[in-house]
């Protein structure tokens, strides 16, 4: 490989980058609605986050073409899809398969068990992650179901299909 | 036969409701401060949350036990006294205490509320247990996880109170309530601040070969290979190098959880009154799975049937389980 090859983006990288950015544009309106709805329905989440309401969490579903950036500040909520190479500097990063992350949000899976099995990876500020986990765990019901319900029968069908595609 | 009450953990109100709905006979929990040994960020109950939770539990016939199981630093007892006063006002069914000063305050101030002696008191002899019963009217002792079942049977004959033993969850064999390892590295006390390996001092590092190291206060306490199961970042379960060892080794303990599901009939026969599930820091998913499994098992035993225990190894630390000292003193 010549020195020049290192400095020029390869076609495959370029394709991945374009796919990531396109995916972000497509899912962003959904994410915005979801986070606003969750914040409205579950305001008690924020008190358990304490000083980490302003922490930048990067949630990385490893098989998707993008990552998610969450800053759970009730005054200025951020939940957006970002290309991995454009993700902000993370206070904490949570990495795992998409469906595992979704099941953790809903407490259908145990975070410690997923950590023990190495299916879940945490780096950065561990206290921030523990607070986020405990805040989400105190939510009754299913955030995934609520989110799917926002989009009617089509949303519920997509969630059911996702669950079939990712048997736990 | 003992009653074999099932005592279940709750770190949040939602987890408490989950435990109640899954069949807990009693749920134990704590306030959001240093008065309990799971003083973790974002965990535990405000007084208002505890009030609502007590109402929920009592409505379903489930008891609520309030853990006040840490040790007040000298001269700083007000937080523990206020917590006891609040708990009594809210109608908790018992306090779980370790410190004699806290026990004495509750025995004098709230004599109508039961006192349970925490595992953190490390009372493992009939003499020690009787002392707490005679001086503070303790009604139940939670035994340290260092006794065999025959030893428990002998202790039961010599004490005037009920016995509770852990049956599932975290397995630490330090002299309970005396461990100073976290304090040594972080300056925070497991026994007085209620934090073992505080999350603010924990850091995980991912390496390019797929391995992951866990650090506490800047000290590496383990490094898990790409295909290895992981454990909690606690010093007692760290893997260390030493001059006399060619490979890093678990100097104190290894990542593993207690699981006494196969010994439940023997524990009942030995006179154990209550079975405790560890894990207030765990999720609703854990609470639902473990409580449901042991509810079924205890009901089977009560009905004289052979207990059919669900496989819980996926929820164990390091995905390994042991019967520890309950099976043999040779454990570690």
Tab-separated table of C-alpha atoms in Angstrom:
chain	number	residue	atom	x	y	z
A	1	UNK	CA	0.000	0.000	0.000
A	2	UNK	CA	1.381	3.383	-0.904
A	3	UNK	CA	1.411	6.368	1.417
A	4	UNK	CA	-1.191	7.980	-0.763
A	5	UNK	CA	-3.702	5.188	-0.075
A	6	UNK	CA	-3.754	6.126	3.625
A	7	UNK	CA	-4.842	9.665	3.004
A	8	UNK	CA	-7.589	9.065	0.460
A	9	UNK	CA	-10.977	7.693	1.583
A	10	UNK	CA	-11.563	4.282	0.078
A	11	UNK	CA	-14.755	3.697	-1.880
A	12	UNK	CA	-16.058	1.270	0.754
A	13	UNK	CA	-15.467	3.813	3.556
A	14	UNK	CA	-17.170	6.468	1.533
A	15	UNK	CA	-20.155	4.215	0.973
A	16	UNK	CA	-20.378	3.438	4.681
A	17	UNK	CA	-20.201	7.094	5.522
A	18	UNK	CA	-22.932	8.005	3.052
A	19	UNK	CA	-25.135	5.180	4.345
A	20	UNK	CA	-24.586	6.325	7.928
A	21	UNK	CA	-25.481	9.927	7.198
A	22	UNK	CA	-28.517	8.934	5.141
A	23	UNK	CA	-29.716	6.641	7.944
A	24	UNK	CA	-29.313	9.461	10.453
A	25	UNK	CA	-31.463	11.770	8.362
A	26	UNK	CA	-34.177	9.119	8.064
A	27	UNK	CA	-34.395	8.152	11.743
A	28	UNK	CA	-33.879	11.600	13.305
A	29	UNK	CA	-37.542	12.726	13.241
A	30	UNK	CA	-38.508	9.469	14.975
A	31	UNK	CA	-35.849	9.894	17.659
A	32	UNK	CA	-36.946	13.437	18.404
A	33	UNK	CA	-40.556	12.367	18.886
A	34	UNK	CA	-39.518	9.382	20.985
A	35	UNK	CA	-37.341	11.294	23.426
A	36	UNK	CA	-39.902	14.063	23.902
A	37	UNK	CA	-42.618	11.528	24.547
A	38	UNK	CA	-40.532	9.540	27.037
A	39	UNK	CA	-39.526	12.710	28.894
A	40	UNK	CA	-43.168	13.803	29.112
A	41	UNK	CA	-44.454	10.402	30.216
A	42	UNK	CA	-41.659	9.642	32.708
A	43	UNK	CA	-40.416	12.880	34.306
A	44	UNK	CA	-39.141	11.005	37.375
A	45	UNK	CA	-36.319	9.666	35.189
A	46	UNK	CA	-34.445	12.909	35.518
A	47	UNK	CA	-34.138	13.015	39.296
A	48	UNK	CA	-32.315	9.657	39.321
A	49	UNK	CA	-29.858	10.989	36.743
A	50	UNK	CA	-28.794	13.698	39.201
A	51	UNK	CA	-25.656	15.519	38.028
A	52	UNK	CA	-25.497	13.427	34.858
A	53	UNK	CA	-28.429	15.126	33.136
A	54	UNK	CA	-25.780	17.034	31.195
A	55	UNK	CA	-23.603	14.055	30.332
A	56	UNK	CA	-23.177	13.111	26.690
A	57	UNK	CA	-23.943	9.407	26.295
A	58	UNK	CA	-22.993	7.680	23.065
A	59	UNK	CA	-25.083	4.558	22.596
A	60	UNK	CA	-23.567	2.328	19.966
A	61	UNK	CA	-25.724	-0.428	18.460
A	62	UNK	CA	-22.874	-2.295	16.854
A	63	UNK	CA	-24.699	-3.658	13.832
A	64	UNK	CA	-26.440	-0.426	12.819
A	65	UNK	CA	-24.782	2.080	10.486
A	66	UNK	CA	-24.971	4.882	13.079
A	67	UNK	CA	-24.677	5.557	16.804
A	68	UNK	CA	-27.008	7.511	19.073
A	69	UNK	CA	-26.105	10.605	21.053
A	70	UNK	CA	-28.159	11.190	24.202
A	71	UNK	CA	-27.889	14.169	26.529
A	72	UNK	CA	-30.774	13.744	29.014
A	73	UNK	CA	-31.024	17.371	30.032
A	74	UNK	CA	-34.731	18.037	30.679
A	75	UNK	CA	-34.276	21.681	29.627
A	76	UNK	CA	-32.548	20.819	26.360
A	77	UNK	CA	-33.013	17.181	25.456
A	78	UNK	CA	-30.717	15.738	22.840
A	79	UNK	CA	-31.310	12.357	21.209
A	80	UNK	CA	-29.919	12.117	17.737
A	81	UNK	CA	-28.449	9.658	15.306
A	82	UNK	CA	-24.836	10.359	14.417
A	83	UNK	CA	-22.341	8.783	12.089
A	84	UNK	CA	-19.714	7.083	14.252
A	85	UNK	CA	-16.966	9.264	12.897
A	86	UNK	CA	-19.009	12.345	13.765
A	87	UNK	CA	-20.049	11.335	17.295
A	88	UNK	CA	-19.313	13.880	20.024
A	89	UNK	CA	-16.746	13.222	22.708
A	90	UNK	CA	-18.632	10.865	24.997
A	91	UNK	CA	-18.918	11.193	28.753
A	92	UNK	CA	-19.894	7.543	28.628
A	93	UNK	CA	-20.290	4.989	25.859
A	94	UNK	CA	-22.618	1.991	25.928
A	95	UNK	CA	-22.060	-0.597	23.223
A	96	UNK	CA	-23.995	-3.740	22.304
A	97	UNK	CA	-26.374	-5.250	19.776
A	98	UNK	CA	-29.413	-3.118	19.013
A	99	UNK	CA	-32.024	-5.484	20.401
A	100	UNK	CA	-30.038	-6.026	23.616
A	101	UNK	CA	-29.896	-2.259	24.130
A	102	UNK	CA	-33.628	-2.024	23.516
A	103	UNK	CA	-34.328	-4.848	25.978
A	104	UNK	CA	-32.130	-3.154	28.565
A	105	UNK	CA	-34.114	0.056	28.199
A	106	UNK	CA	-37.238	-1.963	28.929
A	107	UNK	CA	-35.657	-4.073	31.714
A	108	UNK	CA	-36.395	-7.196	29.751
A	109	UNK	CA	-32.707	-8.044	30.105
A	110	UNK	CA	-30.446	-7.521	33.116
A	111	UNK	CA	-27.607	-5.085	32.497
A	112	UNK	CA	-25.205	-6.748	34.928
A	113	UNK	CA	-25.787	-10.132	33.312
A	114	UNK	CA	-25.188	-8.639	29.851
A	115	UNK	CA	-21.977	-7.107	31.211
A	116	UNK	CA	-20.858	-10.421	32.736
A	117	UNK	CA	-21.444	-12.219	29.429
A	118	UNK	CA	-19.514	-9.448	27.615
A	119	UNK	CA	-22.495	-8.725	25.355
A	120	UNK	CA	-22.589	-5.215	26.803
A	121	UNK	CA	-19.602	-2.924	26.912
A	122	UNK	CA	-19.316	0.248	28.957
A	123	UNK	CA	-16.532	2.814	28.796
A	124	UNK	CA	-16.121	6.328	30.153
A	125	UNK	CA	-17.913	7.596	33.238
A	126	UNK	CA	-19.247	4.486	34.974
A	127	UNK	CA	-21.319	6.472	37.458
A	128	UNK	CA	-23.180	8.144	34.592
A	129	UNK	CA	-24.030	4.756	33.117
A	130	UNK	CA	-25.159	3.372	36.490
A	131	UNK	CA	-27.420	6.385	37.005
A	132	UNK	CA	-28.918	6.058	33.519
A	133	UNK	CA	-29.509	2.350	34.062
A	134	UNK	CA	-31.207	2.906	37.416
A	135	UNK	CA	-33.305	5.768	36.051
A	136	UNK	CA	-34.572	3.637	33.170
A	137	UNK	CA	-35.134	0.653	35.428
A	138	UNK	CA	-37.547	2.644	37.575
A	139	UNK	CA	-39.850	3.194	34.596
A	140	UNK	CA	-42.944	1.011	34.624
A	141	UNK	CA	-44.068	-0.471	31.340
A	142	UNK	CA	-42.223	-0.720	28.063
A	143	UNK	CA	-40.641	2.306	26.439
A	144	UNK	CA	-40.251	0.235	23.268
A	145	UNK	CA	-43.984	-0.573	23.235
A	146	UNK	CA	-44.873	3.052	23.928
A	147	UNK	CA	-42.619	4.160	21.114
A	148	UNK	CA	-44.056	1.618	18.712
A	149	UNK	CA	-47.532	2.679	19.761
A	150	UNK	CA	-46.800	6.260	18.692
A	151	UNK	CA	-46.743	5.000	15.124
A	152	UNK	CA	-49.900	2.912	15.353
A	153	UNK	CA	-50.275	-0.606	13.946
A	154	UNK	CA	-47.308	-0.088	11.632
A	155	UNK	CA	-45.047	0.786	14.577
A	156	UNK	CA	-46.199	-2.227	16.577
A	157	UNK	CA	-45.700	-4.493	13.565
A	158	UNK	CA	-42.136	-3.228	13.110
A	159	UNK	CA	-41.348	-3.844	16.785
A	160	UNK	CA	-42.777	-7.356	16.605
A	161	UNK	CA	-40.729	-8.030	13.487
A	162	UNK	CA	-37.581	-6.732	15.184
A	163	UNK	CA	-38.162	-9.030	18.138
A	164	UNK	CA	-38.598	-12.003	15.851
A	165	UNK	CA	-35.425	-11.070	14.008
A	166	UNK	CA	-33.445	-10.843	17.258
A	167	UNK	CA	-34.436	-13.851	19.355
A	168	UNK	CA	-33.119	-13.493	22.899
B	1	UNK	CA	-41.008	-26.908	59.244
B	2	UNK	CA	-39.960	-23.241	59.119
B	3	UNK	CA	-42.064	-20.786	57.137
B	4	UNK	CA	-39.377	-20.314	54.470
B	5	UNK	CA	-40.278	-16.699	53.808
B	6	UNK	CA	-38.837	-15.278	50.613
B	7	UNK	CA	-37.003	-11.979	51.220
B	8	UNK	CA	-36.397	-10.079	47.988
B	9	UNK	CA	-34.357	-7.061	46.906
B	10	UNK	CA	-35.636	-3.746	45.541
B	11	UNK	CA	-33.442	-0.856	44.441
B	12	UNK	CA	-36.269	1.252	43.024
B	13	UNK	CA	-40.035	1.533	43.514
B	14	UNK	CA	-40.576	-0.223	40.180
B	15	UNK	CA	-38.342	-3.095	41.317
B	16	UNK	CA	-40.284	-3.300	44.572
B	17	UNK	CA	-43.563	-3.622	42.698
B	18	UNK	CA	-41.944	-6.248	40.466
B	19	UNK	CA	-40.783	-8.247	43.504
B	20	UNK	CA	-44.201	-8.033	45.146
B	21	UNK	CA	-45.945	-9.124	41.963
B	22	UNK	CA	-43.473	-11.995	41.494
B	23	UNK	CA	-44.380	-13.411	44.891
B	24	UNK	CA	-42.047	-11.948	47.508
B	25	UNK	CA	-43.117	-12.490	51.108
B	26	UNK	CA	-41.053	-9.459	52.073
B	27	UNK	CA	-39.033	-6.865	50.176
B	28	UNK	CA	-35.999	-5.069	51.571
B	29	UNK	CA	-34.896	-1.624	50.453
B	30	UNK	CA	-33.085	1.527	51.590
B	31	UNK	CA	-33.022	5.307	51.442
B	32	UNK	CA	-30.902	7.375	49.051
B	33	UNK	CA	-28.084	7.929	51.522
B	34	UNK	CA	-25.311	6.300	53.553
B	35	UNK	CA	-27.701	4.517	55.924
B	36	UNK	CA	-27.676	1.383	53.776
B	37	UNK	CA	-25.046	-0.802	52.158
B	38	UNK	CA	-26.229	-0.250	48.583
B	39	UNK	CA	-25.773	3.523	48.476
B	40	UNK	CA	-25.304	3.519	44.710
B	41	UNK	CA	-25.917	6.425	42.294
B	42	UNK	CA	-29.508	6.678	41.117
B	43	UNK	CA	-30.623	3.800	43.325
B	44	UNK	CA	-32.957	3.589	46.333
B	45	UNK	CA	-35.979	5.395	47.696
B	46	UNK	CA	-37.024	8.885	48.744
B	47	UNK	CA	-39.351	8.979	51.793
B	48	UNK	CA	-42.300	9.717	49.479
B	49	UNK	CA	-41.405	6.757	47.269
B	50	UNK	CA	-41.080	4.507	50.292
B	51	UNK	CA	-44.494	5.617	51.583
B	52	UNK	CA	-46.141	4.700	48.284
B	53	UNK	CA	-44.171	1.445	48.123
B	54	UNK	CA	-45.160	0.381	51.639
B	55	UNK	CA	-48.782	0.997	50.721
B	56	UNK	CA	-48.420	-1.061	47.538
B	57	UNK	CA	-46.706	-3.939	49.328
B	58	UNK	CA	-49.074	-4.028	52.285
B	59	UNK	CA	-52.048	-3.964	49.963
B	60	UNK	CA	-50.742	-7.224	48.475
B	61	UNK	CA	-49.838	-8.751	51.840
B	62	UNK	CA	-46.084	-8.267	51.431
B	63	UNK	CA	-43.849	-6.908	54.191
B	64	UNK	CA	-41.293	-4.123	53.717
B	65	UNK	CA	-37.963	-4.295	55.546
B	66	UNK	CA	-35.850	-1.135	55.700
B	67	UNK	CA	-32.093	-1.634	55.535
B	68	UNK	CA	-30.252	0.662	57.957
B	69	UNK	CA	-27.314	-1.666	57.853
B	70	UNK	CA	-24.285	0.596	57.770
B	71	UNK	CA	-22.249	1.950	60.677
B	72	UNK	CA	-22.544	5.638	61.626
B	73	UNK	CA	-19.167	7.316	62.021
B	74	UNK	CA	-18.572	8.386	65.611
B	75	UNK	CA	-20.711	11.352	66.580
B	76	UNK	CA	-22.673	11.336	63.301
B	77	UNK	CA	-25.699	9.277	64.211
B	78	UNK	CA	-28.415	11.773	63.263
B	79	UNK	CA	-28.822	10.485	59.688
B	80	UNK	CA	-29.470	6.940	60.951
B	81	UNK	CA	-31.866	8.109	63.671
B	82	UNK	CA	-33.821	10.238	61.203
B	83	UNK	CA	-34.015	7.311	58.779
B	84	UNK	CA	-35.344	5.065	61.550
B	85	UNK	CA	-37.909	7.675	62.590
B	86	UNK	CA	-39.043	8.100	58.974
B	87	UNK	CA	-39.247	4.352	58.427
B	88	UNK	CA	-41.326	3.859	61.562
B	89	UNK	CA	-43.629	6.707	60.550
B	90	UNK	CA	-44.131	5.131	57.119
B	91	UNK	CA	-45.021	1.766	58.629
B	92	UNK	CA	-42.144	-0.476	57.604
B	93	UNK	CA	-42.391	-3.952	59.090
B	94	UNK	CA	-38.805	-4.280	60.297
B	95	UNK	CA	-35.441	-2.573	60.343
B	96	UNK	CA	-32.315	-4.434	59.262
B	97	UNK	CA	-29.466	-3.093	61.395
B	98	UNK	CA	-25.793	-3.826	62.001
B	99	UNK	CA	-24.640	-1.125	64.406
B	100	UNK	CA	-25.362	-1.528	68.125
B	101	UNK	CA	-25.999	2.201	68.546
B	102	UNK	CA	-28.603	2.159	65.778
B	103	UNK	CA	-30.138	-1.003	67.231
B	104	UNK	CA	-30.265	0.569	70.693
B	105	UNK	CA	-31.921	3.741	69.378
B	106	UNK	CA	-34.614	1.785	67.540
B	107	UNK	CA	-35.204	-0.604	70.441
B	108	UNK	CA	-35.805	2.356	72.755
B	109	UNK	CA	-37.608	4.706	70.357
B	110	UNK	CA	-39.622	2.349	68.184
B	111	UNK	CA	-40.075	-0.797	70.261
B	112	UNK	CA	-43.089	-1.835	68.206
B	113	UNK	CA	-41.056	-2.353	65.049
B	114	UNK	CA	-39.121	-5.603	64.588
B	115	UNK	CA	-35.344	-5.544	64.495
B	116	UNK	CA	-33.443	-7.890	62.178
B	117	UNK	CA	-29.685	-8.220	62.578
B	118	UNK	CA	-27.944	-7.580	59.265
B	119	UNK	CA	-25.319	-9.883	57.801
B	120	UNK	CA	-23.110	-6.806	58.152
B	121	UNK	CA	-23.029	-7.429	61.916
B	122	UNK	CA	-21.156	-10.686	61.183
B	123	UNK	CA	-22.805	-12.459	64.122
B	124	UNK	CA	-21.964	-16.114	63.542
B	125	UNK	CA	-21.896	-17.644	67.028
B	126	UNK	CA	-24.780	-18.357	69.424
B	127	UNK	CA	-23.132	-16.090	72.006
B	128	UNK	CA	-22.961	-13.111	69.649
B	129	UNK	CA	-26.511	-13.605	68.387
B	130	UNK	CA	-27.929	-13.995	71.902
B	131	UNK	CA	-26.219	-10.743	72.908
B	132	UNK	CA	-28.179	-8.838	70.245
B	133	UNK	CA	-31.416	-10.624	71.158
B	134	UNK	CA	-31.076	-9.954	74.882
B	135	UNK	CA	-29.975	-6.315	74.604
B	136	UNK	CA	-31.914	-5.027	71.600
B	137	UNK	CA	-34.793	-7.500	71.264
B	138	UNK	CA	-33.569	-8.643	67.841
B	139	UNK	CA	-36.124	-11.019	66.319
B	140	UNK	CA	-34.103	-12.385	63.380
B	141	UNK	CA	-30.448	-12.807	62.446
B	142	UNK	CA	-29.164	-12.824	58.877
B	143	UNK	CA	-26.279	-15.267	59.068
B	144	UNK	CA	-22.898	-14.612	57.440
B	145	UNK	CA	-22.179	-16.807	54.425
B	146	UNK	CA	-19.456	-18.785	56.198
B	147	UNK	CA	-21.468	-21.519	57.926
B	148	UNK	CA	-22.297	-25.063	56.867
B	149	UNK	CA	-25.847	-26.339	57.148
B	150	UNK	CA	-24.973	-28.594	60.139
B	151	UNK	CA	-23.505	-25.534	61.859
B	152	UNK	CA	-26.674	-23.557	61.156
B	153	UNK	CA	-28.743	-26.390	62.602
B	154	UNK	CA	-26.700	-26.302	65.833
B	155	UNK	CA	-26.899	-22.512	66.111
B	156	UNK	CA	-30.671	-22.645	65.662
B	157	UNK	CA	-30.954	-24.804	68.789
B	158	UNK	CA	-29.105	-22.244	70.880
B	159	UNK	CA	-30.643	-18.900	69.934
B	160	UNK	CA	-34.036	-17.356	70.717
B	161	UNK	CA	-34.602	-15.727	67.299
B	162	UNK	CA	-35.361	-16.592	63.683
B	163	UNK	CA	-32.629	-17.314	61.134
B	164	UNK	CA	-32.405	-15.808	57.662
B	165	UNK	CA	-29.808	-16.997	55.146
B	166	UNK	CA	-28.822	-15.780	51.716
B	167	UNK	CA	-29.763	-18.229	48.991
B	168	UNK	CA	-28.825	-16.386	45.806
B	169	UNK	CA	-26.641	-13.545	44.592
B	170	UNK	CA	-23.402	-11.841	45.372
B	171	UNK	CA	-20.965	-14.001	47.250
B	172	UNK	CA	-18.326	-12.188	49.281
B	173	UNK	CA	-16.593	-14.041	52.051
B	174	UNK	CA	-14.866	-11.168	53.807
B	175	UNK	CA	-15.685	-10.824	57.488
B	176	UNK	CA	-18.907	-9.078	56.618
B	177	UNK	CA	-19.233	-5.519	57.849
B	178	UNK	CA	-15.479	-5.321	58.368
B	179	UNK	CA	-14.144	-5.176	54.800
B	180	UNK	CA	-11.873	-2.158	54.274
B	181	UNK	CA	-10.583	-2.916	50.777
B	182	UNK	CA	-12.653	-0.206	49.054
B	183	UNK	CA	-11.683	2.269	51.758
B	184	UNK	CA	-8.023	1.450	51.191
B	185	UNK	CA	-8.149	2.393	47.508
B	186	UNK	CA	-10.856	5.058	47.293
B	187	UNK	CA	-11.154	6.646	50.739
B	188	UNK	CA	-14.840	5.741	50.830
B	189	UNK	CA	-16.057	3.157	53.303
B	190	UNK	CA	-18.233	0.202	52.367
B	191	UNK	CA	-19.377	-0.030	55.961
B	192	UNK	CA	-19.971	3.659	56.755
B	193	UNK	CA	-20.681	5.219	53.337
B	194	UNK	CA	-22.510	2.196	51.971
B	195	UNK	CA	-20.456	1.873	48.797
B	196	UNK	CA	-18.397	-1.091	47.711
B	197	UNK	CA	-16.339	-0.070	44.655
B	198	UNK	CA	-18.085	3.284	44.085
B	199	UNK	CA	-19.016	3.728	40.431
B	200	UNK	CA	-17.335	7.136	40.362
B	201	UNK	CA	-14.002	5.366	40.897
B	202	UNK	CA	-14.595	2.530	38.422
B	203	UNK	CA	-13.339	2.610	34.871
B	204	UNK	CA	-13.438	-0.031	32.151
B	205	UNK	CA	-10.914	0.036	29.363
B	206	UNK	CA	-11.323	-1.764	26.068
B	207	UNK	CA	-8.165	-2.969	24.388
B	208	UNK	CA	-7.515	-3.608	20.728
B	209	UNK	CA	-7.162	-7.377	21.249
B	210	UNK	CA	-10.746	-7.524	22.560
B	211	UNK	CA	-9.758	-7.766	26.217
B	212	UNK	CA	-11.192	-5.429	28.844
B	213	UNK	CA	-9.571	-4.218	32.019
B	214	UNK	CA	-11.444	-2.963	35.061
B	215	UNK	CA	-9.896	-0.343	37.286
B	216	UNK	CA	-10.762	1.043	40.687
B	217	UNK	CA	-9.269	4.406	41.626
B	218	UNK	CA	-6.659	3.937	38.917
B	219	UNK	CA	-5.588	0.449	40.020
B	220	UNK	CA	-6.157	-2.376	37.564
B	221	UNK	CA	-7.964	-5.138	39.416
B	222	UNK	CA	-8.659	-7.511	36.528
B	223	UNK	CA	-8.247	-7.934	32.793
B	224	UNK	CA	-10.714	-10.198	31.039
B	225	UNK	CA	-9.693	-11.865	27.795
B	226	UNK	CA	-11.847	-11.384	24.708
B	227	UNK	CA	-13.730	-14.624	25.334
B	228	UNK	CA	-13.786	-14.538	29.145
B	229	UNK	CA	-16.854	-13.818	31.246
B	230	UNK	CA	-16.566	-10.744	33.461
B	231	UNK	CA	-17.282	-9.955	37.099
B	232	UNK	CA	-17.907	-6.949	39.292
B	233	UNK	CA	-15.047	-4.464	39.738
B	234	UNK	CA	-14.546	-5.345	43.400
B	235	UNK	CA	-11.102	-5.726	44.920
B	236	UNK	CA	-12.008	-8.981	46.653
B	237	UNK	CA	-12.676	-10.523	43.242
B	238	UNK	CA	-9.653	-9.020	41.528
B	239	UNK	CA	-7.014	-11.051	39.707
B	240	UNK	CA	-3.485	-10.099	40.603
B	241	UNK	CA	0.089	-10.830	39.720
B	242	UNK	CA	2.412	-11.967	42.475
B	243	UNK	CA	6.094	-12.879	42.566
B	244	UNK	CA	5.341	-16.474	43.488
B	245	UNK	CA	2.810	-16.992	40.680
B	246	UNK	CA	3.517	-17.378	37.005
B	247	UNK	CA	0.021	-16.149	36.042
B	248	UNK	CA	-2.347	-13.564	37.528
B	249	UNK	CA	-4.621	-15.228	40.086
B	250	UNK	CA	-7.682	-14.572	42.211
B	251	UNK	CA	-6.059	-13.844	45.557
B	252	UNK	CA	-9.243	-13.629	47.656
B	253	UNK	CA	-12.299	-14.704	45.688
B	254	UNK	CA	-13.304	-15.204	42.093
B	255	UNK	CA	-16.253	-13.760	40.168
B	256	UNK	CA	-19.030	-16.139	41.187
B	257	UNK	CA	-22.495	-16.031	42.721
B	258	UNK	CA	-24.155	-17.996	45.477
B	259	UNK	CA	-26.972	-20.306	44.396
B	260	UNK	CA	-28.494	-22.568	47.057
B	261	UNK	CA	-31.490	-23.684	45.037
B	262	UNK	CA	-30.549	-27.348	45.497
B	263	UNK	CA	-30.088	-26.935	49.240
B	264	UNK	CA	-33.440	-25.316	50.039
B	265	UNK	CA	-34.998	-28.462	51.577
B	266	UNK	CA	-31.937	-28.929	53.804
B	267	UNK	CA	-32.077	-25.311	54.924
B	268	UNK	CA	-35.755	-25.638	55.780
B	269	UNK	CA	-35.035	-28.791	57.723
B	270	UNK	CA	-32.224	-27.005	59.577
B	271	UNK	CA	-34.732	-24.437	60.805
B	272	UNK	CA	-33.989	-21.487	58.528
B	273	UNK	CA	-36.990	-19.200	58.721
B	274	UNK	CA	-36.339	-16.918	55.756
B	275	UNK	CA	-34.452	-17.061	52.457
B	276	UNK	CA	-32.774	-13.892	51.216
B	277	UNK	CA	-32.080	-13.014	47.593
B	278	UNK	CA	-29.235	-10.524	47.144
B	279	UNK	CA	-29.314	-7.819	44.470
B	280	UNK	CA	-30.799	-4.419	45.239
B	281	UNK	CA	-28.407	-3.021	42.614
B	282	UNK	CA	-29.788	-5.351	39.938
B	283	UNK	CA	-32.548	-4.695	37.396
B	284	UNK	CA	-36.254	-5.471	37.415
B	285	UNK	CA	-35.445	-8.238	34.957
B	286	UNK	CA	-33.207	-9.918	37.555
B	287	UNK	CA	-35.769	-9.404	40.314
B	288	UNK	CA	-38.561	-10.833	38.172
B	289	UNK	CA	-36.544	-13.862	37.094
B	290	UNK	CA	-34.972	-14.797	40.409
B	291	UNK	CA	-37.966	-14.098	42.632
B	292	UNK	CA	-40.313	-16.040	40.338
B	293	UNK	CA	-37.958	-19.023	40.254
B	294	UNK	CA	-37.548	-19.185	44.023
B	295	UNK	CA	-41.258	-18.510	44.637
B	296	UNK	CA	-42.031	-21.635	42.652
B	297	UNK	CA	-39.332	-23.616	44.430
B	298	UNK	CA	-40.411	-22.576	47.929
B	299	UNK	CA	-44.048	-23.294	47.128
B	300	UNK	CA	-43.070	-26.756	45.916
B	301	UNK	CA	-41.180	-27.443	49.140
B	302	UNK	CA	-44.015	-26.141	51.308
B	303	UNK	CA	-46.384	-28.467	49.459
B	304	UNK	CA	-44.067	-31.432	49.938
B	305	UNK	CA	-43.153	-31.620	46.262
B	306	UNK	CA	-39.674	-31.853	44.817
B	307	UNK	CA	-38.584	-28.329	43.941
B	308	UNK	CA	-38.126	-27.663	40.255
B	309	UNK	CA	-35.568	-24.878	40.051
B	310	UNK	CA	-35.128	-22.730	36.965
B	311	UNK	CA	-31.615	-22.345	35.597
B	312	UNK	CA	-30.358	-18.965	36.799
B	313	UNK	CA	-26.705	-19.207	35.783
B	314	UNK	CA	-27.115	-16.499	33.129
B	315	UNK	CA	-27.775	-14.013	35.934
B	316	UNK	CA	-24.742	-14.990	38.016
B	317	UNK	CA	-21.479	-13.070	38.284
B	318	UNK	CA	-18.938	-14.418	35.847
B	319	UNK	CA	-21.728	-16.829	34.851
B	320	UNK	CA	-20.540	-19.182	37.592
B	321	UNK	CA	-22.308	-20.327	40.732
B	322	UNK	CA	-21.406	-22.025	43.983
B	323	UNK	CA	-22.975	-23.382	47.160
B	324	UNK	CA	-19.987	-21.949	49.004
B	325	UNK	CA	-19.528	-22.716	52.680
B	326	UNK	CA	-23.111	-23.978	52.957
B	327	UNK	CA	-21.900	-27.105	51.178
B	328	UNK	CA	-18.369	-27.364	52.564
B	329	UNK	CA	-15.906	-25.407	54.662
B	330	UNK	CA	-13.315	-26.204	52.034
B	331	UNK	CA	-14.732	-23.469	49.797
B	332	UNK	CA	-11.808	-21.066	49.203
